[in-house]
PDB file of C-alpha atoms and ligand atoms in Angstrom:
ATOM      1  CA  UNK Q1184      88.734  57.929   3.424  1.00  0.00           C
ATOM      2  CA  UNK Q1185      87.282  54.544   3.653  1.00  0.00           C
ATOM      3  CA  UNK Q1186      83.863  53.951   3.145  1.00  0.00           C
ATOM      4  CA  UNK Q1187      81.939  52.221   5.942  1.00  0.00           C
ATOM      5  CA  UNK Q1188      80.526  48.790   5.401  1.00  0.00           C
ATOM      6  CA  UNK Q1189      76.850  48.840   5.443  1.00  0.00           C
ATOM      7  CA  UNK Q1190      73.946  46.565   5.734  1.00  0.00           C
ATOM      8  CA  UNK Q1191      70.602  46.699   3.874  1.00  0.00           C
ATOM      9  CA  UNK Q1192      67.932  44.046   3.648  1.00  0.00           C
ATOM     10  CA  UNK Q1193      67.331  42.058   0.512  1.00  0.00           C
ATOM     11  CA  UNK Q1194      64.394  39.777  -0.417  1.00  0.00           C
ATOM     12  CA  UNK Q1195      63.481  37.818  -3.663  1.00  0.00           C
ATOM     13  CA  UNK Q1196      59.620  38.078  -3.638  1.00  0.00           C
ATOM     14  CA  UNK Q1197      57.149  35.384  -4.125  1.00  0.00           C
ATOM     15  CA  UNK Q1198      57.231  36.175  -7.988  1.00  0.00           C
ATOM     16  CA  UNK Q1199      61.155  35.712  -8.129  1.00  0.00           C
ATOM     17  CA  UNK Q1200      60.875  32.185  -6.072  1.00  0.00           C
ATOM     18  CA  UNK Q1201      58.022  31.052  -8.079  1.00  0.00           C
ATOM     19  CA  UNK Q1202      60.112  31.730 -11.367  1.00  0.00           C
ATOM     20  CA  UNK Q1203      63.104  29.751 -10.104  1.00  0.00           C
ATOM     21  CA  UNK Q1204      65.575  32.902 -10.188  1.00  0.00           C
ATOM     22  CA  UNK Q1205      66.594  32.950  -6.646  1.00  0.00           C
ATOM     23  CA  UNK Q1206      69.698  31.594  -7.641  1.00  0.00           C
ATOM     24  CA  UNK Q1207      70.082  33.728 -10.504  1.00  0.00           C
ATOM     25  CA  UNK Q1208      69.969  36.691  -8.049  1.00  0.00           C
ATOM     26  CA  UNK Q1209      72.335  35.470  -5.534  1.00  0.00           C
ATOM     27  CA  UNK Q1210      74.872  34.764  -8.171  1.00  0.00           C
ATOM     28  CA  UNK Q1211      74.631  38.646  -9.254  1.00  0.00           C
ATOM     29  CA  UNK Q1212      74.666  39.876  -5.543  1.00  0.00           C
ATOM     30  CA  UNK Q1213      77.780  38.115  -5.422  1.00  0.00           C
ATOM     31  CA  UNK Q1214      79.294  39.265  -8.483  1.00  0.00           C
ATOM     32  CA  UNK Q1215      78.428  42.824  -7.465  1.00  0.00           C
ATOM     33  CA  UNK Q1216      80.408  42.262  -4.003  1.00  0.00           C
ATOM     34  CA  UNK Q1217      77.920  42.037  -1.542  1.00  0.00           C
ATOM     35  CA  UNK Q1218      78.684  39.843   1.061  1.00  0.00           C
ATOM     36  CA  UNK Q1219      75.818  37.630   2.324  1.00  0.00           C
ATOM     37  CA  UNK Q1220      75.725  37.966   6.020  1.00  0.00           C
ATOM     38  CA  UNK Q1221      72.396  35.933   6.693  1.00  0.00           C
ATOM     39  CA  UNK Q1222      69.786  34.412   4.199  1.00  0.00           C
ATOM     40  CA  UNK Q1223      66.417  32.318   4.898  1.00  0.00           C
ATOM     41  CA  UNK Q1224      63.496  31.217   3.427  1.00  0.00           C
ATOM     42  CA  UNK Q1225      60.154  33.166   4.505  1.00  0.00           C
ATOM     43  CA  UNK Q1226      56.523  32.772   4.413  1.00  0.00           C
ATOM     44  CA  UNK Q1227      54.785  35.928   5.441  1.00  0.00           C
ATOM     45  CA  UNK Q1228      51.205  35.722   6.514  1.00  0.00           C
ATOM     46  CA  UNK Q1229      49.152  38.866   5.539  1.00  0.00           C
ATOM     47  CA  UNK Q1230      49.755  40.585   8.745  1.00  0.00           C
ATOM     48  CA  UNK Q1231      53.247  40.257   8.579  1.00  0.00           C
ATOM     49  CA  UNK Q1232      53.780  41.574   5.399  1.00  0.00           C
ATOM     50  CA  UNK Q1233      51.663  44.690   6.487  1.00  0.00           C
ATOM     51  CA  UNK Q1234      53.704  45.390   9.237  1.00  0.00           C
ATOM     52  CA  UNK Q1235      56.604  45.062   6.924  1.00  0.00           C
ATOM     53  CA  UNK Q1236      54.956  47.533   4.322  1.00  0.00           C
ATOM     54  CA  UNK Q1237      53.408  49.568   7.139  1.00  0.00           C
ATOM     55  CA  UNK Q1238      54.825  52.889   5.635  1.00  0.00           C
ATOM     56  CA  UNK Q1239      52.769  52.157   2.383  1.00  0.00           C
ATOM     57  CA  UNK Q1240      49.173  51.682   4.486  1.00  0.00           C
ATOM     58  CA  UNK Q1241      46.283  53.912   3.116  1.00  0.00           C
ATOM     59  CA  UNK Q1242      48.206  53.407  -0.501  1.00  0.00           C
ATOM     60  CA  UNK Q1243      46.070  52.212  -3.276  1.00  0.00           C
ATOM     61  CA  UNK Q1244      47.920  49.050  -3.950  1.00  0.00           C
ATOM     62  CA  UNK Q1245      48.705  48.199  -0.292  1.00  0.00           C
ATOM     63  CA  UNK Q1246      46.016  45.475   0.043  1.00  0.00           C
ATOM     64  CA  UNK Q1247      47.048  43.762  -3.036  1.00  0.00           C
ATOM     65  CA  UNK Q1248      50.893  44.048  -2.197  1.00  0.00           C
ATOM     66  CA  UNK Q1249      50.278  42.616   0.996  1.00  0.00           C
ATOM     67  CA  UNK Q1250      48.351  39.963  -0.833  1.00  0.00           C
ATOM     68  CA  UNK Q1251      51.158  39.195  -3.120  1.00  0.00           C
ATOM     69  CA  UNK Q1252      53.652  39.216  -0.460  1.00  0.00           C
ATOM     70  CA  UNK Q1253      51.912  36.711   1.292  1.00  0.00           C
ATOM     71  CA  UNK Q1254      51.299  34.571  -1.423  1.00  0.00           C
ATOM     72  CA  UNK Q1255      54.205  32.229  -1.503  1.00  0.00           C
ATOM     73  CA  UNK Q1256      57.318  31.919  -0.157  1.00  0.00           C
ATOM     74  CA  UNK Q1257      60.183  34.375  -0.347  1.00  0.00           C
ATOM     75  CA  UNK Q1258      63.956  34.197   0.542  1.00  0.00           C
ATOM     76  CA  UNK Q1259      64.778  37.077   2.752  1.00  0.00           C
ATOM     77  CA  UNK Q1260      68.936  37.985   2.960  1.00  0.00           C
ATOM     78  CA  UNK Q1261      71.053  40.660   4.608  1.00  0.00           C
ATOM     79  CA  UNK Q1262      73.638  42.109   2.512  1.00  0.00           C
ATOM     80  CA  UNK Q1263      76.639  43.729   3.444  1.00  0.00           C
ATOM     81  CA  UNK Q1264      79.433  45.774   1.664  1.00  0.00           C
ATOM     82  CA  UNK Q1265      80.266  49.522   1.192  1.00  0.00           C
ATOM     83  CA  UNK Q1266      77.309  51.641   0.230  1.00  0.00           C
ATOM     84  CA  UNK Q1267      74.964  48.756   0.297  1.00  0.00           C
ATOM     85  CA  UNK Q1268      71.944  50.416   0.543  1.00  0.00           C
ATOM     86  CA  UNK Q1269      72.370  52.521  -2.756  1.00  0.00           C
ATOM     87  CA  UNK Q1270      73.817  49.869  -4.452  1.00  0.00           C
ATOM     88  CA  UNK Q1271      71.228  47.000  -3.810  1.00  0.00           C
ATOM     89  CA  UNK Q1272      68.678  49.702  -5.110  1.00  0.00           C
ATOM     90  CA  UNK Q1273      70.719  50.464  -8.086  1.00  0.00           C
ATOM     91  CA  UNK Q1274      71.103  46.597  -9.024  1.00  0.00           C
ATOM     92  CA  UNK Q1275      67.593  45.944  -8.650  1.00  0.00           C
ATOM     93  CA  UNK Q1276      66.665  49.035 -10.867  1.00  0.00           C
ATOM     94  CA  UNK Q1277      63.503  51.103 -11.027  1.00  0.00           C
ATOM     95  CA  UNK Q1278      60.251  50.311  -9.283  1.00  0.00           C
ATOM     96  CA  UNK Q1279      58.553  49.792 -12.395  1.00  0.00           C
ATOM     97  CA  UNK Q1280      60.396  47.898 -14.952  1.00  0.00           C
ATOM     98  CA  UNK Q1281      59.212  49.162 -17.482  1.00  0.00           C
ATOM     99  CA  UNK Q1282      61.263  52.643 -16.785  1.00  0.00           C
ATOM    100  CA  UNK Q1283      64.262  50.244 -15.313  1.00  0.00           C
ATOM    101  CA  UNK Q1284      67.482  50.968 -16.645  1.00  0.00           C
ATOM    102  CA  UNK Q1285      68.931  47.904 -18.919  1.00  0.00           C
ATOM    103  CA  UNK Q1286      70.882  45.355 -16.897  1.00  0.00           C
ATOM    104  CA  UNK Q1287      68.928  45.853 -13.884  1.00  0.00           C
ATOM    105  CA  UNK Q1288      67.435  42.606 -12.283  1.00  0.00           C
ATOM    106  CA  UNK Q1289      63.653  44.244 -12.430  1.00  0.00           C
ATOM    107  CA  UNK Q1290      64.521  44.950 -16.238  1.00  0.00           C
ATOM    108  CA  UNK Q1291      65.378  41.262 -16.787  1.00  0.00           C
ATOM    109  CA  UNK Q1292      62.894  39.721 -14.756  1.00  0.00           C
ATOM    110  CA  UNK Q1293      60.189  41.651 -13.412  1.00  0.00           C
ATOM    111  CA  UNK Q1294      56.755  41.499 -14.710  1.00  0.00           C
ATOM    112  CA  UNK Q1295      55.087  44.492 -13.324  1.00  0.00           C
ATOM    113  CA  UNK Q1296      55.480  47.356 -11.265  1.00  0.00           C
ATOM    114  CA  UNK Q1297      53.746  44.904  -8.183  1.00  0.00           C
ATOM    115  CA  UNK Q1298      55.579  41.726  -9.139  1.00  0.00           C
ATOM    116  CA  UNK Q1299      58.991  43.096  -9.489  1.00  0.00           C
ATOM    117  CA  UNK Q1300      61.254  40.171  -8.091  1.00  0.00           C
ATOM    118  CA  UNK Q1301      63.356  42.271  -5.780  1.00  0.00           C
ATOM    119  CA  UNK Q1302      62.772  44.188  -2.688  1.00  0.00           C
ATOM    120  CA  UNK Q1303      65.451  46.837  -1.228  1.00  0.00           C
ATOM    121  CA  UNK Q1304      65.724  48.794   2.042  1.00  0.00           C
ATOM    122  CA  UNK Q1305      65.905  52.384   1.168  1.00  0.00           C
ATOM    123  CA  UNK Q1306      67.482  54.743   4.087  1.00  0.00           C
ATOM    124  CA  UNK Q1307      69.404  53.489   6.877  1.00  0.00           C
ATOM    125  CA  UNK Q1308      66.610  53.628   9.292  1.00  0.00           C
ATOM    126  CA  UNK Q1309      64.689  51.358   7.087  1.00  0.00           C
ATOM    127  CA  UNK Q1310      67.580  48.788   6.751  1.00  0.00           C
ATOM    128  CA  UNK Q1311      67.780  48.764  10.589  1.00  0.00           C
ATOM    129  CA  UNK Q1312      63.893  48.158  11.321  1.00  0.00           C
ATOM    130  CA  UNK Q1313      63.651  45.516   7.973  1.00  0.00           C
ATOM    131  CA  UNK Q1314      66.936  43.578   9.201  1.00  0.00           C
ATOM    132  CA  UNK Q1315      65.259  43.520  12.237  1.00  0.00           C
ATOM    133  CA  UNK Q1316      62.189  42.478  11.275  1.00  0.00           C
ATOM    134  CA  UNK Q1317      63.586  39.055   9.749  1.00  0.00           C
ATOM    135  CA  UNK Q1318      66.687  38.780  11.478  1.00  0.00           C
ATOM    136  CA  UNK Q1319      65.934  40.338  15.166  1.00  0.00           C
ATOM    137  CA  UNK Q1320      68.044  38.013  17.670  1.00  0.00           C
ATOM    138  CA  UNK Q1321      69.816  36.609  15.017  1.00  0.00           C
ATOM    139  CA  UNK Q1322      73.507  37.194  15.602  1.00  0.00           C
ATOM    140  CA  UNK Q1323      75.079  37.871  12.057  1.00  0.00           C
ATOM    141  CA  UNK Q1324      78.025  36.814  10.807  1.00  0.00           C
ATOM    142  CA  UNK Q1325      80.426  39.854  10.992  1.00  0.00           C
TER     143      UNK Q1325
HETATM  144  P1  LIG B 947      60.565  49.773  -3.752  1.00  0.00           P
HETATM  145  O1  LIG B 947      61.499  50.480  -2.827  1.00  0.00           O
HETATM  146  O2  LIG B 947      61.482  50.204  -5.233  1.00  0.00           O
HETATM  147  O3  LIG B 947      60.337  48.893  -3.447  1.00  0.00           O
HETATM  148  O4  LIG B 947      59.473  51.098  -4.201  1.00  0.00           O
HETATM  149  P2  LIG B 947      58.199  51.500  -3.193  1.00  0.00           P
HETATM  150  O5  LIG B 947      58.638  51.469  -1.776  1.00  0.00           O
HETATM  151  O6  LIG B 947      57.601  52.518  -3.358  1.00  0.00           O
HETATM  152  O7  LIG B 947      57.002  50.228  -3.085  1.00  0.00           O
HETATM  153  C1  LIG B 947      57.067  49.004  -2.722  1.00  0.00           C
HETATM  154  C2  LIG B 947      56.758  47.900  -3.559  1.00  0.00           C
HETATM  155  O8  LIG B 947      54.975  48.110  -3.886  1.00  0.00           O
HETATM  156  C3  LIG B 947      57.397  48.196  -4.782  1.00  0.00           C
HETATM  157  O9  LIG B 947      58.258  47.196  -4.693  1.00  0.00           O
HETATM  158  C4  LIG B 947      55.544  47.128  -5.628  1.00  0.00           C
HETATM  159  O10 LIG B 947      56.121  46.144  -5.279  1.00  0.00           O
HETATM  160  C5  LIG B 947      54.465  47.783  -5.264  1.00  0.00           C
HETATM  161  N1  LIG B 947      54.469  48.866  -5.707  1.00  0.00           N
HETATM  162  C6  LIG B 947      54.788  50.267  -5.736  1.00  0.00           C
HETATM  163  N2  LIG B 947      54.132  50.983  -6.527  1.00  0.00           N
HETATM  164  C7  LIG B 947      53.008  50.344  -6.993  1.00  0.00           C
HETATM  165  C8  LIG B 947      52.032  50.797  -7.817  1.00  0.00           C
HETATM  166  O11 LIG B 947      51.563  51.301  -7.812  1.00  0.00           O
HETATM  167  N3  LIG B 947      50.614  49.395  -8.136  1.00  0.00           N
HETATM  168  C9  LIG B 947      51.264  48.364  -7.768  1.00  0.00           C
HETATM  169  N4  LIG B 947      50.408  47.504  -7.934  1.00  0.00           N
HETATM  170  N5  LIG B 947      52.242  48.021  -6.668  1.00  0.00           N
HETATM  171  C10 LIG B 947      53.406  48.966  -6.401  1.00  0.00           C
END
Protein backbone atom coordinates (compact mmCIF):
# COMPACT_ATOMS: atom_id res chain seq x y z
CA UNK A 1 0.00 0.00 0.00
CA UNK A 2 1.35 3.45 -0.88
CA UNK A 3 2.40 5.48 2.14
CA UNK A 4 0.70 8.78 2.72
CA UNK A 5 2.51 12.05 2.17
CA UNK A 6 2.83 13.79 5.52
CA UNK A 7 3.86 17.26 6.66
CA UNK A 8 6.09 18.29 9.55
CA UNK A 9 7.42 21.57 10.89
CA UNK A 10 11.18 22.03 10.86
CA UNK A 11 13.11 24.90 12.41
CA UNK A 12 16.72 25.94 12.07
CA UNK A 13 17.06 27.39 15.56
CA UNK A 14 18.88 30.67 16.33
CA UNK A 15 22.18 28.82 16.99
CA UNK A 16 22.00 27.29 13.51
CA UNK A 17 21.37 30.65 11.86
CA UNK A 18 24.23 32.16 13.89
CA UNK A 19 26.56 29.31 12.83
CA UNK A 20 25.48 29.90 9.19
CA UNK A 21 24.48 26.30 8.64
CA UNK A 22 21.02 27.03 7.18
CA UNK A 23 22.31 26.01 3.74
CA UNK A 24 23.78 22.79 5.09
CA UNK A 25 20.49 21.88 6.78
CA UNK A 26 18.42 22.71 3.69
CA UNK A 27 20.79 20.66 1.48
CA UNK A 28 20.36 17.69 3.78
CA UNK A 29 16.57 18.14 3.79
CA UNK A 30 16.53 18.02 -0.02
CA UNK A 31 18.96 15.10 -0.17
CA UNK A 32 16.66 13.13 2.16
CA UNK A 33 13.78 13.50 -0.27
CA UNK A 34 11.70 16.14 1.48
CA UNK A 35 9.85 18.80 -0.47
CA UNK A 36 9.93 22.26 1.13
CA UNK A 37 6.28 23.36 1.04
CA UNK A 38 6.96 26.67 2.85
CA UNK A 39 9.97 28.51 4.27
CA UNK A 40 10.53 31.82 6.04
CA UNK A 41 12.64 33.62 8.58
CA UNK A 42 11.07 34.23 11.98
CA UNK A 43 12.25 36.29 14.90
CA UNK A 44 10.25 34.92 17.84
CA UNK A 45 9.33 37.13 20.77
CA UNK A 46 9.67 35.54 24.22
CA UNK A 47 5.87 35.17 24.34
CA UNK A 48 5.82 33.44 20.92
CA UNK A 49 8.56 31.04 22.01
CA UNK A 50 6.59 30.31 25.20
CA UNK A 51 3.45 29.61 23.16
CA UNK A 52 5.32 27.35 20.77
CA UNK A 53 6.87 25.33 23.62
CA UNK A 54 3.79 25.48 25.88
CA UNK A 55 4.00 21.70 26.54
CA UNK A 56 7.32 22.29 28.30
CA UNK A 57 6.00 25.02 30.62
CA UNK A 58 6.97 24.13 34.18
CA UNK A 59 10.10 22.21 33.20
CA UNK A 60 13.40 23.43 34.68
CA UNK A 61 14.76 24.40 31.24
CA UNK A 62 11.64 26.29 30.04
CA UNK A 63 12.94 29.83 30.80
CA UNK A 64 16.33 29.14 29.29
CA UNK A 65 14.86 27.39 26.21
CA UNK A 66 12.43 30.21 25.43
CA UNK A 67 15.15 32.85 25.99
CA UNK A 68 17.38 30.95 23.53
CA UNK A 69 14.61 30.51 20.95
CA UNK A 70 13.88 34.26 21.04
CA UNK A 71 17.55 35.29 21.03
CA UNK A 72 17.83 35.72 17.25
CA UNK A 73 16.26 34.86 13.93
CA UNK A 74 15.27 31.29 13.12
CA UNK A 75 14.25 29.69 9.81
CA UNK A 76 10.94 27.84 9.84
CA UNK A 77 9.85 25.35 7.19
CA UNK A 78 7.07 22.97 6.31
CA UNK A 79 8.54 19.71 5.01
CA UNK A 80 6.65 17.13 3.05
CA UNK A 81 7.35 13.48 2.21
CA UNK A 82 6.15 10.02 3.14
CA UNK A 83 6.52 9.49 6.89
CA UNK A 84 7.90 13.04 7.21
CA UNK A 85 7.58 13.33 10.99
CA UNK A 86 9.58 10.22 11.89
CA UNK A 87 12.02 10.64 9.01
CA UNK A 88 12.90 14.25 9.93
CA UNK A 89 13.40 13.27 13.57
CA UNK A 90 15.74 10.49 12.40
CA UNK A 91 17.76 12.96 10.30
CA UNK A 92 17.93 15.43 13.25
CA UNK A 93 19.11 12.83 15.76
CA UNK A 94 18.55 12.64 19.52
CA UNK A 95 17.78 15.82 21.49
CA UNK A 96 21.13 15.63 23.26
CA UNK A 97 23.96 15.69 20.68
CA UNK A 98 26.07 13.59 23.06
CA UNK A 99 23.70 10.68 22.44
CA UNK A 100 22.83 11.46 18.80
CA UNK A 101 23.78 8.89 16.17
CA UNK A 102 26.71 9.57 13.84
CA UNK A 103 25.67 11.37 10.65
CA UNK A 104 22.68 13.10 12.24
CA UNK A 105 22.45 16.90 12.06
CA UNK A 106 22.54 17.27 15.83
CA UNK A 107 25.61 15.02 16.13
CA UNK A 108 27.38 17.06 13.45
CA UNK A 109 26.28 20.58 14.36
CA UNK A 110 24.75 20.89 17.85
CA UNK A 111 26.74 22.31 20.75
CA UNK A 112 24.52 21.33 23.70
CA UNK A 113 21.21 19.68 24.62
CA UNK A 114 19.57 23.12 24.36
CA UNK A 115 21.49 24.61 21.43
CA UNK A 116 20.75 21.67 19.20
CA UNK A 117 20.32 23.50 15.86
CA UNK A 118 17.07 22.00 14.62
CA UNK A 119 13.49 21.32 15.67
CA UNK A 120 11.00 18.80 14.33
CA UNK A 121 7.40 18.01 15.23
CA UNK A 122 6.96 14.77 17.18
CA UNK A 123 3.43 13.64 16.19
CA UNK A 124 0.68 14.46 13.66
CA UNK A 125 -1.24 16.59 16.21
CA UNK A 126 1.83 18.64 17.15
CA UNK A 127 2.76 19.01 13.47
CA UNK A 128 -0.68 20.47 12.74
CA UNK A 129 -0.41 22.88 15.71
CA UNK A 130 3.14 23.93 14.84
CA UNK A 131 2.48 24.42 11.12
CA UNK A 132 -0.54 26.60 11.94
CA UNK A 133 1.58 28.50 14.50
CA UNK A 134 3.94 29.75 11.81
CA UNK A 135 1.99 29.34 8.60
CA UNK A 136 -1.62 29.82 9.66
CA UNK A 137 -3.50 31.40 6.79
CA UNK A 138 -0.73 30.59 4.30
CA UNK A 139 -1.78 28.59 1.28
CA UNK A 140 0.84 25.85 1.22
CA UNK A 141 1.90 24.83 -2.27
CA UNK A 142 0.50 21.35 -2.83
P1 LIG B 1 13.10 17.56 20.76
O1 LIG B 1 11.72 17.09 20.37
O2 LIG B 1 14.18 16.58 20.41
O3 LIG B 1 13.41 18.96 20.27
O4 LIG B 1 13.14 17.60 22.37
P2 LIG B 1 12.09 18.08 23.48
O5 LIG B 1 10.73 18.31 22.89
O6 LIG B 1 12.22 17.12 24.62
O7 LIG B 1 12.67 19.46 23.98
C1 LIG B 1 12.49 20.66 23.26
C2 LIG B 1 13.78 21.44 23.24
O8 LIG B 1 14.10 21.85 24.59
C3 LIG B 1 15.02 20.64 22.81
O9 LIG B 1 15.16 20.53 21.42
C4 LIG B 1 16.14 21.44 23.44
O10 LIG B 1 16.44 22.64 22.69
C5 LIG B 1 15.51 21.84 24.78
N1 LIG B 1 15.81 20.88 25.84
C6 LIG B 1 15.34 19.61 25.99
N2 LIG B 1 15.83 19.03 27.10
C7 LIG B 1 16.60 19.96 27.69
C8 LIG B 1 17.37 19.98 28.89
O11 LIG B 1 17.44 18.99 29.63
N3 LIG B 1 18.05 21.14 29.19
C9 LIG B 1 17.99 22.25 28.39
N4 LIG B 1 18.66 23.35 28.74
N5 LIG B 1 17.27 22.27 27.24
C10 LIG B 1 16.60 21.14 26.90
